[in-house]
XYZ file of N, CA, C and O in Angstrom:
828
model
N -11.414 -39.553 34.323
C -10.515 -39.141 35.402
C -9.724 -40.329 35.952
O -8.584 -40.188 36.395
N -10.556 -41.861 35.898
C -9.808 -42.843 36.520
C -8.723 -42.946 35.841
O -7.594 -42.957 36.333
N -9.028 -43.038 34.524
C -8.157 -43.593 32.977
C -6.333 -42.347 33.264
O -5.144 -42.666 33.230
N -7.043 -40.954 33.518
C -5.675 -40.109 34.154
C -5.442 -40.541 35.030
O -4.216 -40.432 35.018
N -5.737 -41.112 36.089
C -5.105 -40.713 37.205
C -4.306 -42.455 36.751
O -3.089 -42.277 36.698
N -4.549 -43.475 36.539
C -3.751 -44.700 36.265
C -2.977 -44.062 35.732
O -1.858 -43.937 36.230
N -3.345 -43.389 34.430
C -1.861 -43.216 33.656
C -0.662 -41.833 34.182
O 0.398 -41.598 33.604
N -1.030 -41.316 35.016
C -0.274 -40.441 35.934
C 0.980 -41.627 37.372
O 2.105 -41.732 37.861
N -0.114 -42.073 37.355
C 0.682 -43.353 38.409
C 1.651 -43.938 37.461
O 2.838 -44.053 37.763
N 1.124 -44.348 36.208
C 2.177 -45.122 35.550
C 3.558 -44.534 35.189
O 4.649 -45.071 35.381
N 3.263 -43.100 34.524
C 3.933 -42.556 34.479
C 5.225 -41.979 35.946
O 6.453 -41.902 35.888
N 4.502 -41.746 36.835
C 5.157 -41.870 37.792
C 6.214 -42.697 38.308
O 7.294 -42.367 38.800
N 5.446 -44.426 38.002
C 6.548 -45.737 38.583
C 7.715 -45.628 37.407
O 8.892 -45.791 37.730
N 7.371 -45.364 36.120
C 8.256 -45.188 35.192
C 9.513 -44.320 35.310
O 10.682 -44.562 35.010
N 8.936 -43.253 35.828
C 10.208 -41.851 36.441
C 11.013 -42.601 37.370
O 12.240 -42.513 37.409
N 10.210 -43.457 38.238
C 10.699 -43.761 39.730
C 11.790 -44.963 39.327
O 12.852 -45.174 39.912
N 11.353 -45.568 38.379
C 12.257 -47.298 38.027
C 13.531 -46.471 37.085
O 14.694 -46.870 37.120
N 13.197 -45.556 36.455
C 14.243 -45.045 34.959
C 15.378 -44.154 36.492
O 16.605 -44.246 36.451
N 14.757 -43.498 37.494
C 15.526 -43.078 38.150
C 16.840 -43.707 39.198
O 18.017 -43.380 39.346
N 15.838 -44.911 39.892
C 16.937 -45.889 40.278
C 17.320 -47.030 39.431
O 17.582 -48.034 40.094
N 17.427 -47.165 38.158
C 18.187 -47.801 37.715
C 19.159 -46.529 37.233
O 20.314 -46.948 37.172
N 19.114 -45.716 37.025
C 20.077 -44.576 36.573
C 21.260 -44.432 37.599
O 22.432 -44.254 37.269
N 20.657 -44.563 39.269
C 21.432 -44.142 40.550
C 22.284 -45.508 40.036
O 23.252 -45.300 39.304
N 21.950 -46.896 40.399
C 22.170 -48.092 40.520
C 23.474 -48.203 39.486
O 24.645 -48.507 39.712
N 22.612 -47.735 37.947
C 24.581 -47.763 36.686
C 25.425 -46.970 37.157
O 26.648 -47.098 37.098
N 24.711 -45.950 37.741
C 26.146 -44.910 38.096
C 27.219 -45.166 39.128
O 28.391 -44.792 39.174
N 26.511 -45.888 39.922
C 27.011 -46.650 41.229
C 28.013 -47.497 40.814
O 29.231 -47.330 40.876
N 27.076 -48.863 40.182
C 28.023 -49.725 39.586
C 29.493 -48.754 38.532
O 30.700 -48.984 38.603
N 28.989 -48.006 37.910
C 30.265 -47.555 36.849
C 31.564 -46.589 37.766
O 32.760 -46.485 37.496
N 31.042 -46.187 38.518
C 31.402 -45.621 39.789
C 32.598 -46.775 40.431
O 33.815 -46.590 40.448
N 31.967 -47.816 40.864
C 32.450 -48.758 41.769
C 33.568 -49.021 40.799
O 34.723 -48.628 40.966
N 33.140 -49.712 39.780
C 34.541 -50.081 38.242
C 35.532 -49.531 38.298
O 36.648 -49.998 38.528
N 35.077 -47.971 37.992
C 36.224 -47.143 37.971
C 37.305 -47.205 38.854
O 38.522 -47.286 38.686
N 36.241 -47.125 40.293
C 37.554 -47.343 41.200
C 38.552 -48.476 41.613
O 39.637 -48.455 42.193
N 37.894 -49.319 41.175
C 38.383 -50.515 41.098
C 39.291 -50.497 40.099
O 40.087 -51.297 40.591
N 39.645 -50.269 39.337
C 40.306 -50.041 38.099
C 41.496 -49.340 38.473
O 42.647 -49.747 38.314
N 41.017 -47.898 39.148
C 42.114 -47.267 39.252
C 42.860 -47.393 40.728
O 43.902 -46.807 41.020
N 42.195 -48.178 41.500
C 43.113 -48.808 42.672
C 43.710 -50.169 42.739
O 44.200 -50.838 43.649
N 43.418 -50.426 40.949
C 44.100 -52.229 40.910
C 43.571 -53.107 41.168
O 43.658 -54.068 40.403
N 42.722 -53.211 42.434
C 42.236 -54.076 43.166
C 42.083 -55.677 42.239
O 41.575 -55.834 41.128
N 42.572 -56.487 42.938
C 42.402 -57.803 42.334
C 41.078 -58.769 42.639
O 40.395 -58.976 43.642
N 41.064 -59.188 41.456
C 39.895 -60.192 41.454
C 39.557 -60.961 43.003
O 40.516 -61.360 43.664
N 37.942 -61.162 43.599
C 37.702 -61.569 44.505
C 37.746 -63.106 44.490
O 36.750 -63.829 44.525
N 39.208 -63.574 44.425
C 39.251 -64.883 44.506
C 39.052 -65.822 45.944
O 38.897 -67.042 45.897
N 39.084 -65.071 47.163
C 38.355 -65.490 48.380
C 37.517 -65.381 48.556
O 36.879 -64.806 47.674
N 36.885 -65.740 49.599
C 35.572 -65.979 50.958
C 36.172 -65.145 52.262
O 37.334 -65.242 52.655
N 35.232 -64.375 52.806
C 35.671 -64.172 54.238
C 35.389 -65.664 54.954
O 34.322 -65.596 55.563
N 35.720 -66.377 55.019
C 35.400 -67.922 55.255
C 36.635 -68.598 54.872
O 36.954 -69.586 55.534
N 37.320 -68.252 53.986
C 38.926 -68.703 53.494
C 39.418 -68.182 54.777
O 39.469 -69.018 55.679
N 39.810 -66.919 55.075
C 40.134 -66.421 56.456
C 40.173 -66.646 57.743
O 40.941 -66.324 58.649
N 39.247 -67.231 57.669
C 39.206 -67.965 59.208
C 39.440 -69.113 59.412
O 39.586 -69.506 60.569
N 39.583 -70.329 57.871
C 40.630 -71.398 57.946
C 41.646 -71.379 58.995
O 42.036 -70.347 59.542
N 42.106 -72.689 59.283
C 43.315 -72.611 59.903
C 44.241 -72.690 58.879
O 44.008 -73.120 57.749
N 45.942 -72.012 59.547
C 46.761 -72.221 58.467
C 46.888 -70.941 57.834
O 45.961 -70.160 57.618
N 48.405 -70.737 57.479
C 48.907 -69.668 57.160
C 47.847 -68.996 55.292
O 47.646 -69.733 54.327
N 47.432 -67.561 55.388
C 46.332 -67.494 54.333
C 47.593 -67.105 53.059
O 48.591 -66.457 53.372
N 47.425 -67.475 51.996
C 48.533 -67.020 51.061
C 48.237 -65.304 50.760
O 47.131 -64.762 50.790
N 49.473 -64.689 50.487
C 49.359 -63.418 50.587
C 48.769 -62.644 49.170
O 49.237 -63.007 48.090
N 47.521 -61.356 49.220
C 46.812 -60.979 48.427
C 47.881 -60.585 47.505
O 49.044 -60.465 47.891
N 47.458 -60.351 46.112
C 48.307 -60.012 45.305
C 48.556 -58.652 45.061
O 47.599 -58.047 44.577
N 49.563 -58.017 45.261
C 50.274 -56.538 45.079
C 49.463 -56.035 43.261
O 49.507 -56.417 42.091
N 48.696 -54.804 44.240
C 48.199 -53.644 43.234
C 49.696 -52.987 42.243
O 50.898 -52.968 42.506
N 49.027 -52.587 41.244
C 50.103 -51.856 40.987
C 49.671 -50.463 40.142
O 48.604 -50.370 39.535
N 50.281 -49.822 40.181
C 49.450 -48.596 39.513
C 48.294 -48.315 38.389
O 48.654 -48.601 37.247
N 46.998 -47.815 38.518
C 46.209 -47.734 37.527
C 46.228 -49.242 36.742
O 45.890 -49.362 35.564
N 46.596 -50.161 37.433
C 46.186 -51.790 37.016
C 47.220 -52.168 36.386
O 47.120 -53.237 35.783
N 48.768 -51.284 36.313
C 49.730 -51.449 34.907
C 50.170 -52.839 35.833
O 49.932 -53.059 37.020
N 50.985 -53.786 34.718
C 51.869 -54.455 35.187
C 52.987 -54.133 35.252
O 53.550 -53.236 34.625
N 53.670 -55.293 36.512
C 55.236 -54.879 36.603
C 56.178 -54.748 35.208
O 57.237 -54.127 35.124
N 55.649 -55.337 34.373
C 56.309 -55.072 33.101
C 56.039 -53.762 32.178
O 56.674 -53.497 31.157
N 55.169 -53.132 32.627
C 54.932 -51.970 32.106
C 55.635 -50.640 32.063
O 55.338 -49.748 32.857
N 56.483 -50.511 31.222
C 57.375 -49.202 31.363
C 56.534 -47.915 32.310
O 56.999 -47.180 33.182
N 55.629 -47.965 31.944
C 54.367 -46.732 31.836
C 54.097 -46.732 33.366
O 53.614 -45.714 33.862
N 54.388 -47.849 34.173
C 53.908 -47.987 35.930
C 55.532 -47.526 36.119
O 55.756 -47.058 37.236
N 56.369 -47.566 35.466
C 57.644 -46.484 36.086
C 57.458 -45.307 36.079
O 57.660 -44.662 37.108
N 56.994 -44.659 34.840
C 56.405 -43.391 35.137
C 56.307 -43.156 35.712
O 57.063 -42.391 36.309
N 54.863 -43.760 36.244
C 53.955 -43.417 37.246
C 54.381 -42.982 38.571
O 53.844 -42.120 39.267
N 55.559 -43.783 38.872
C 55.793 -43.921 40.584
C 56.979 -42.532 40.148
O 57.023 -41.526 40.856
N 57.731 -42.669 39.103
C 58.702 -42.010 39.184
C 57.917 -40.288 39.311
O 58.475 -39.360 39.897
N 56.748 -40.191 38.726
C 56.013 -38.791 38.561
C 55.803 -38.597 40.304
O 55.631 -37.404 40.557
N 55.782 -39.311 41.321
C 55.179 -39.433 42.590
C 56.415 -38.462 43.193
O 57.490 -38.325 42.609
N 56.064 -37.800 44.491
C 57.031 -36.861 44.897
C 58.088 -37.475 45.518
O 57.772 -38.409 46.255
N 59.619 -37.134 45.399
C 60.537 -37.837 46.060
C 60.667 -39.175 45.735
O 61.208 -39.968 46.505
N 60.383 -39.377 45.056
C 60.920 -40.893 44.753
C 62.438 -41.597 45.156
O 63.230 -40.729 45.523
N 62.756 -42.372 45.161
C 64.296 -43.023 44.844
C 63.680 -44.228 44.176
O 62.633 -44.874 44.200
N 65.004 -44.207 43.486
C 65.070 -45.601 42.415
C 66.298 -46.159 42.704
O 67.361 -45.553 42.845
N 66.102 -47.326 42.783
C 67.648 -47.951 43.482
C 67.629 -49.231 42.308
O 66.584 -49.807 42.003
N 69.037 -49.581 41.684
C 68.941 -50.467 40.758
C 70.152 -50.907 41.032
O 71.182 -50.293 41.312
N 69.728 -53.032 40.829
C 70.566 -53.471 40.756
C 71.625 -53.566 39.553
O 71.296 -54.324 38.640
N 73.009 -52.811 39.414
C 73.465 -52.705 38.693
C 73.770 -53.929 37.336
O 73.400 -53.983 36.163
N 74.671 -54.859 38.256
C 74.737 -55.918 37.033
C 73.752 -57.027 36.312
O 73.669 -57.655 35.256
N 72.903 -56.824 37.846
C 71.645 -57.181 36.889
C 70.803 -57.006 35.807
O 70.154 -57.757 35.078
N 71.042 -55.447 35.923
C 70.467 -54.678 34.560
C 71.289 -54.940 33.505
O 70.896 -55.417 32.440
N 73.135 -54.458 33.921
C 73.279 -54.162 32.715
C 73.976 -55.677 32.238
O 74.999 -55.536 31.567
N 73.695 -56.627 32.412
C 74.079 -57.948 31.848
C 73.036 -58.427 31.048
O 73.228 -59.070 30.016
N 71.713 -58.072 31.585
C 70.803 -58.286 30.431
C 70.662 -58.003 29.384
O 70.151 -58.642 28.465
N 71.434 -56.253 29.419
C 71.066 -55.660 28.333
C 72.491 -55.630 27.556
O 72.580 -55.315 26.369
N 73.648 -56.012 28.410
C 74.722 -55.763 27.306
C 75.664 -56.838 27.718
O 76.752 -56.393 28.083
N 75.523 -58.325 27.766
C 75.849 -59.672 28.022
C 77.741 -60.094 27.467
O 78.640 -60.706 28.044
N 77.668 -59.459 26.225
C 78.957 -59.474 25.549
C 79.798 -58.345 25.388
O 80.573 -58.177 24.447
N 79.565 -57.366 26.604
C 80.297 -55.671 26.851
C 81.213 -55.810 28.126
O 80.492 -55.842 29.123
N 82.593 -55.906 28.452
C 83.008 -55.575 29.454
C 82.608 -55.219 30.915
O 81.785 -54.304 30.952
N 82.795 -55.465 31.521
C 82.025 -54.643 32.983
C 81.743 -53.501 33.102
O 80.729 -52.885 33.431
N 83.248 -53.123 32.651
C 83.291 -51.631 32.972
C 81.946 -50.284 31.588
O 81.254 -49.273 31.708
N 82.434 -51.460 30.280
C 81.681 -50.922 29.302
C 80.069 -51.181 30.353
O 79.534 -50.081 30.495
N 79.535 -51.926 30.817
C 78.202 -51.915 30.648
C 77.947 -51.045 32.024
O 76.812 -50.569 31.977
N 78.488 -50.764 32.968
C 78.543 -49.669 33.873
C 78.484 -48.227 33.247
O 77.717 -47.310 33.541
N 79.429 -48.259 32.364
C 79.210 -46.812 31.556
C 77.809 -46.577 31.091
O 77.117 -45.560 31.122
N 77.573 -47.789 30.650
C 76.295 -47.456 29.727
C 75.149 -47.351 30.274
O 74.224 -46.823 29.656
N 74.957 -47.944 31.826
C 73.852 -48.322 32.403
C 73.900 -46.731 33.074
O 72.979 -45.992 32.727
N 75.003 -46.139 34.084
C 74.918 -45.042 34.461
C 74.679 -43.724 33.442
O 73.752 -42.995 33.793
N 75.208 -43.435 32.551
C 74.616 -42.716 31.457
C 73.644 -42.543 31.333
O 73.262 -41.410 31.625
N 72.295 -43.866 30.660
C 71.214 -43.702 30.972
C 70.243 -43.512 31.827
O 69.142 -43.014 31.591
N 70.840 -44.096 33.288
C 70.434 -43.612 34.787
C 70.534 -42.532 34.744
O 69.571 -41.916 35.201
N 71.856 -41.592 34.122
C 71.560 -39.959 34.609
C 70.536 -39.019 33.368
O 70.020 -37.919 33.565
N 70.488 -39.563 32.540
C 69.664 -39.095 31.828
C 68.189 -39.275 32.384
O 67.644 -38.177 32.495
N 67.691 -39.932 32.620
C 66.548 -40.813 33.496
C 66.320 -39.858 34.432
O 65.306 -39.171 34.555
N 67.720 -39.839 35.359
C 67.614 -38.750 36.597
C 67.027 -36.805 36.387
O 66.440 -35.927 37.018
N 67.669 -37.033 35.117
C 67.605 -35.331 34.631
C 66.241 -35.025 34.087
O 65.877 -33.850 34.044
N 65.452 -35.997 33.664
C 64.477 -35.860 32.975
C 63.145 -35.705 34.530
O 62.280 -34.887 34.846
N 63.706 -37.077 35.137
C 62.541 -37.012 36.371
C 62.319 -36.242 37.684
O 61.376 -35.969 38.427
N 63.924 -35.977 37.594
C 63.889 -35.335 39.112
C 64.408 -36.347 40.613
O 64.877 -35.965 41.685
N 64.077 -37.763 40.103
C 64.498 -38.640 41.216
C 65.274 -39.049 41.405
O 65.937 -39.361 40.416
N 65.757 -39.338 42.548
C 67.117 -40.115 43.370
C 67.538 -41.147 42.908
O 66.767 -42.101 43.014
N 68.569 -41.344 42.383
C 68.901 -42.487 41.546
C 69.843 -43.102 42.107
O 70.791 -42.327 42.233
N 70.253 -44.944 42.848
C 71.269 -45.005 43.014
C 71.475 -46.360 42.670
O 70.750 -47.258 43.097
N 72.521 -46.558 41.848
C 72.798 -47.595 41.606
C 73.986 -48.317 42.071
O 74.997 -47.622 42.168
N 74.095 -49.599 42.391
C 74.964 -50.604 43.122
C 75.328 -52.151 42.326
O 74.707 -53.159 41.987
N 76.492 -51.718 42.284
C 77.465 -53.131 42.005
C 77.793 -54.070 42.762
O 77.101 -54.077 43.780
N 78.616 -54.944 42.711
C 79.374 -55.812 43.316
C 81.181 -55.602 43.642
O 82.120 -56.178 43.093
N 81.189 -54.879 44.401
C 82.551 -54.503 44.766
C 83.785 -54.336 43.931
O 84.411 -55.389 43.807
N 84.177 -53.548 43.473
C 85.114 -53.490 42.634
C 85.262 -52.132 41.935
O 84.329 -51.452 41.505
N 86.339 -51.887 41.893
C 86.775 -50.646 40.896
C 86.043 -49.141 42.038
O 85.819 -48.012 41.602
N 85.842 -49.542 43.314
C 85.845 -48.612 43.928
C 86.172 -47.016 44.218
O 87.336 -46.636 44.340
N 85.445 -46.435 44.281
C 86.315 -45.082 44.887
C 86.091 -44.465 46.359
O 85.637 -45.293 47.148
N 86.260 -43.502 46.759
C 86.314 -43.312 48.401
C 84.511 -43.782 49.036
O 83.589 -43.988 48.246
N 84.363 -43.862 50.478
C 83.072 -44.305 50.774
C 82.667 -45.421 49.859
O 81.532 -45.802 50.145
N 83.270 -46.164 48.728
C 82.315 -47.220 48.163
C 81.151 -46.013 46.690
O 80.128 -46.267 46.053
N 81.869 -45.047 46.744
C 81.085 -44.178 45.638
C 82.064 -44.055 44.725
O 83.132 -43.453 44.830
N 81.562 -44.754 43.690
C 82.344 -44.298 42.104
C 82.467 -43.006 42.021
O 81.388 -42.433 41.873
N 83.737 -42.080 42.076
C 83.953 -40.881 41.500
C 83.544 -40.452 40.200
O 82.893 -39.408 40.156
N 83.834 -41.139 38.972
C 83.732 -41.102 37.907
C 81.916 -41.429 37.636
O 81.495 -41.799 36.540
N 81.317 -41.282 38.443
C 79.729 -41.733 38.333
C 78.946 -40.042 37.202
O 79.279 -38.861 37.110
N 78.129 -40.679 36.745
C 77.545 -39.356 35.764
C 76.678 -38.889 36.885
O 76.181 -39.447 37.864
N 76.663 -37.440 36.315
C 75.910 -36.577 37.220
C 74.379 -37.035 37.794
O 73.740 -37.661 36.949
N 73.948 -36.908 38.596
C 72.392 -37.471 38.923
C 72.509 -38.997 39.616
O 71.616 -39.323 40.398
N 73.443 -39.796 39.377
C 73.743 -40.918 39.874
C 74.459 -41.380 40.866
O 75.547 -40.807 40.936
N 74.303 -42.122 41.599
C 74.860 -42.140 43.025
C 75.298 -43.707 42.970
O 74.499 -44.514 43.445
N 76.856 -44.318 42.269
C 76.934 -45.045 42.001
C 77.552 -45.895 43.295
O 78.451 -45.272 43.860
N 77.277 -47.071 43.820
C 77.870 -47.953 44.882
C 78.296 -49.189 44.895
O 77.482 -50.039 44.535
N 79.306 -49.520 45.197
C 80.164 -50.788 45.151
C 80.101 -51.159 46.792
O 80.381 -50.361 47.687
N 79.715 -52.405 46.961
C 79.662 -53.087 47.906
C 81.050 -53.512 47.997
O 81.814 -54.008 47.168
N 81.258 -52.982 50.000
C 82.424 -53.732 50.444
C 82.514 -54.566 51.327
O 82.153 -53.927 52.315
N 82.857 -56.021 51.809
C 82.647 -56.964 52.363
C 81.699 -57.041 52.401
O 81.211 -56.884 53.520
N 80.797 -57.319 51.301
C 79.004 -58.020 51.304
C 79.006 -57.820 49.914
O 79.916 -57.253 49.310
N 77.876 -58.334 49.346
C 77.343 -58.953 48.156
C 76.585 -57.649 47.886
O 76.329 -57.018 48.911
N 76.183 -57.122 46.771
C 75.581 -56.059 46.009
C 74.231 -55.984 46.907
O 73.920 -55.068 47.668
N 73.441 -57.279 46.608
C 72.140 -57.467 47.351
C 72.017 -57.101 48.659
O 70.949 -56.535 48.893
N 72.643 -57.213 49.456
C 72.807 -56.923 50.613
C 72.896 -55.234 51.286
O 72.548 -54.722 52.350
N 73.620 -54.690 49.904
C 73.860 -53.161 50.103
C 72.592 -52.735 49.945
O 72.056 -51.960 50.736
N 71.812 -53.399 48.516
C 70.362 -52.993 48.536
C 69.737 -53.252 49.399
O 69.121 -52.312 49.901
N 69.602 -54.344 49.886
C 68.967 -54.509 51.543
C 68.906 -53.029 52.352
O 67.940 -52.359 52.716
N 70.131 -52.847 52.455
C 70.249 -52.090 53.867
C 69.806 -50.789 53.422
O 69.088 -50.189 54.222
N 70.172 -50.001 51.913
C 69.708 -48.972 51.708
C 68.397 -49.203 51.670
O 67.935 -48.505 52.571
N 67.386 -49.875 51.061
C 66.214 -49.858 51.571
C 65.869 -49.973 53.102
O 65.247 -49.102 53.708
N 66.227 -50.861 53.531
C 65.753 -50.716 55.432
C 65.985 -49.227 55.834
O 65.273 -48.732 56.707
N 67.299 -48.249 55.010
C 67.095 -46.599 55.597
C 66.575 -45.927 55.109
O 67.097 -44.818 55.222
N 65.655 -45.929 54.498
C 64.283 -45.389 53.270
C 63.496 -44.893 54.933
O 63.701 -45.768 55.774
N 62.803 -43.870 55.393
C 61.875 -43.277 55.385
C 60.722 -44.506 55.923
O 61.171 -45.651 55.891
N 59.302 -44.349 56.403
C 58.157 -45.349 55.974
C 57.549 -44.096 55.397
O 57.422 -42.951 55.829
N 57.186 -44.755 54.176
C 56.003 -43.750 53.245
C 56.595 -43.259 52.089
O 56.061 -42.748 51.105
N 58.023 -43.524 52.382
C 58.856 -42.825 50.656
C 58.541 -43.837 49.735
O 58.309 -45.017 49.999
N 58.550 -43.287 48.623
C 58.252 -44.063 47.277
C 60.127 -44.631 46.806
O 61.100 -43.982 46.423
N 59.926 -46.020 47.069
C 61.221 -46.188 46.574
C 60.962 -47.435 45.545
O 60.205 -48.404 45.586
N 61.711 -47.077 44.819
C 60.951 -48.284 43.853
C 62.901 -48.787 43.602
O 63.880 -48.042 43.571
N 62.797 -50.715 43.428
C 63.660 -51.271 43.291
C 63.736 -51.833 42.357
O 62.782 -52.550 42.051
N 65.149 -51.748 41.297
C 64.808 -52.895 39.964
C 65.666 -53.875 40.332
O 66.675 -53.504 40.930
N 65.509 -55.137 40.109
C 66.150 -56.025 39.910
C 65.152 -57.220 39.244
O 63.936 -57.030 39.268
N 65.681 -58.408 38.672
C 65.186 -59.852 38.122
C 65.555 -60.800 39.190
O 65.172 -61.943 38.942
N 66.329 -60.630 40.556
C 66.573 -61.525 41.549
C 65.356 -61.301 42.164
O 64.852 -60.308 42.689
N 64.810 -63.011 41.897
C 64.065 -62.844 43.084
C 63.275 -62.881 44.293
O 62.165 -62.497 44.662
N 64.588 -63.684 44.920
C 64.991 -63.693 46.373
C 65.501 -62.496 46.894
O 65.750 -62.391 48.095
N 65.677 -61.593 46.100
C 66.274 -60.403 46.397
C 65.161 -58.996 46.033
O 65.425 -57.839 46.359
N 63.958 -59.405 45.329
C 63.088 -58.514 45.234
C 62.286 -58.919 46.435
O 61.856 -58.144 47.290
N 62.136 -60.198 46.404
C 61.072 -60.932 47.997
C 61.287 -59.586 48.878
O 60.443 -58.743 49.184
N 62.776 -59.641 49.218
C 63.211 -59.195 50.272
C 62.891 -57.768 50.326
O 62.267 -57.382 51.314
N 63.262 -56.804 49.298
C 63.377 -55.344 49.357
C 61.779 -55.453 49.272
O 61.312 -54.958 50.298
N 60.655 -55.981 48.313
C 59.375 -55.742 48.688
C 59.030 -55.809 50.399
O 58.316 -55.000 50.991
N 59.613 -56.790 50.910
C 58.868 -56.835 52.262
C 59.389 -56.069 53.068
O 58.972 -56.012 54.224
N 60.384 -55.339 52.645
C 61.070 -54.191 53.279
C 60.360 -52.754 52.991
O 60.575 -51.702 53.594
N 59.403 -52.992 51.849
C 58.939 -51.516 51.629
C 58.837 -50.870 50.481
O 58.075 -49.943 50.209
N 60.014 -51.639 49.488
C 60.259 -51.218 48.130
C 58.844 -51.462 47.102
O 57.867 -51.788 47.776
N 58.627 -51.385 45.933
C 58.024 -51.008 44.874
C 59.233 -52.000 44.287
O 60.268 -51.333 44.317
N 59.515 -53.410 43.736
C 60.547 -53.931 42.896
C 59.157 -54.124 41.584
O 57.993 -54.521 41.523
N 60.392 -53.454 40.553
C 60.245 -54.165 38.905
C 61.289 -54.356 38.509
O 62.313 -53.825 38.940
N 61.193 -55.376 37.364
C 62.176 -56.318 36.959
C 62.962 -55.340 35.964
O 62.641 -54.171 35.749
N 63.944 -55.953 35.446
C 65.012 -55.046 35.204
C 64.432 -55.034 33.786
O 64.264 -53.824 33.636
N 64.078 -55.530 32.810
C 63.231 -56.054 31.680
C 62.697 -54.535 31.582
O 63.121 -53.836 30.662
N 61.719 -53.978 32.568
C 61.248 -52.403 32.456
C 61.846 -51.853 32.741
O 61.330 -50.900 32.158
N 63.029 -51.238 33.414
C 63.782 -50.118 33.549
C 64.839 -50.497 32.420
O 65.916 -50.121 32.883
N 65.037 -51.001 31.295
C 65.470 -51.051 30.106
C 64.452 -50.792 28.986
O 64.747 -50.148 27.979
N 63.320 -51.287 29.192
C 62.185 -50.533 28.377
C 62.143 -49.240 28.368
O 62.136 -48.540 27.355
N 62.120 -48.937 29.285
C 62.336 -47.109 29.715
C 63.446 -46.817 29.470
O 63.324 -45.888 28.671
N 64.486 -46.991 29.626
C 65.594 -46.573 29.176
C 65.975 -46.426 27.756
O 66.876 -45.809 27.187
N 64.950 -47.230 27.339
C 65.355 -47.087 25.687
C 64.584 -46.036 24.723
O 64.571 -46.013 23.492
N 63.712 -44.855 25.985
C 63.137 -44.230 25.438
C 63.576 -42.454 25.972
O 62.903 -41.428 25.871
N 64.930 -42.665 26.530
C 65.397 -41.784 27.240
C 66.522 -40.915 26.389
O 67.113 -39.977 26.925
């Protein structure tokens, strides 16, 4: 009876250890996951860094399901989000992508694929130049459908993006492309979602 009842106990601590280590992986695989799918960046501080004196350098921006800003696939993402706007710096994009095309040629080409982009997603699309070749309000007439094309008047392109972001909503998903960036600094700390123009030509080339 002693010889059972030890091996009933044993059996017992065995259930009891196989059970919380079972709670404990699930926890941990649990914790991963979410970590994973909220981005969260590596714990390179101390709550002890924090209370340093002196300005703390700023945590590094999550970005969807962990994608990078270079990731066509994190445009998706935001673009799948309700209401979106996408605001793009025009010649920024399209000089990258078409360096030896006219102005006017790489405007054609960049809005084209913006409205295709637009038709497929559903989102607010507006893109902005640098003053010129205007039509009434600073809106290209000749703009393709879905696109809301803008020429800056007395101010610099950047600046128009400025301000249309500062009239964004708090809580709208606006995501900004540009490769400036003194000019992404800015629209991020304004609220925007900026990726570099590098991915909204990745995407575009699949449109």
């Amino acid at each position: 009876l002693a010889a059972a009842a030890r091996a009933d106990a044993t059996a017992l601590r065995d259930l009891a250890e196989v059970r919380v280590r079972l709670l404990l992986d699930t926890l941990v695989d649990a914790g991963t996951a979410l970590r994973d799918e909220l981005a969260l960046p590596p714990a390179g501080r101390m709550p002890a860094d924090l209370v340093a004196p002196g300005v703390a350098a700023p945590a590094p921006r999550g970005t969807s399901r962990g994608r990078a800003a270079q990731d066509p696939a994190l445009l998706d993402d935001l673009l799948a989000l309700p209401r979106p706007h996408l605001l793009v710096d025009g010649y920024n994009v399209s000089k990258l992508a078409w360096p030896d095309q006219p102005l006017a040629e790489q405007r054609r080409r960049l809005t084209e694929r913006l409205a295709n982009l637009a038709g497929r997603t559903g989102a607010e699309v507006t893109c902005c130049f640098d003053g010129r070749d205007a039509g009434e309000h600073g809106t290209e007439r000749s703009g393709p459908r879905g696109v809301r094309v803008l020429f800056s008047h007395g101010e610099i392109a950047d600046d128009l993006l400025r301000r249309l972001v500062r009239a964004e909503p708090p809580g709208r998903v606006v995501v900004a492309v540009t490769s400036d960036r003194a000019l992404g600094a800015d629209l991020e700390a304004a609220g925007a979602r900026v990726l570099p123009s590098a991915t909204l030509l990745a995407r575009l080339g699949r449109v």
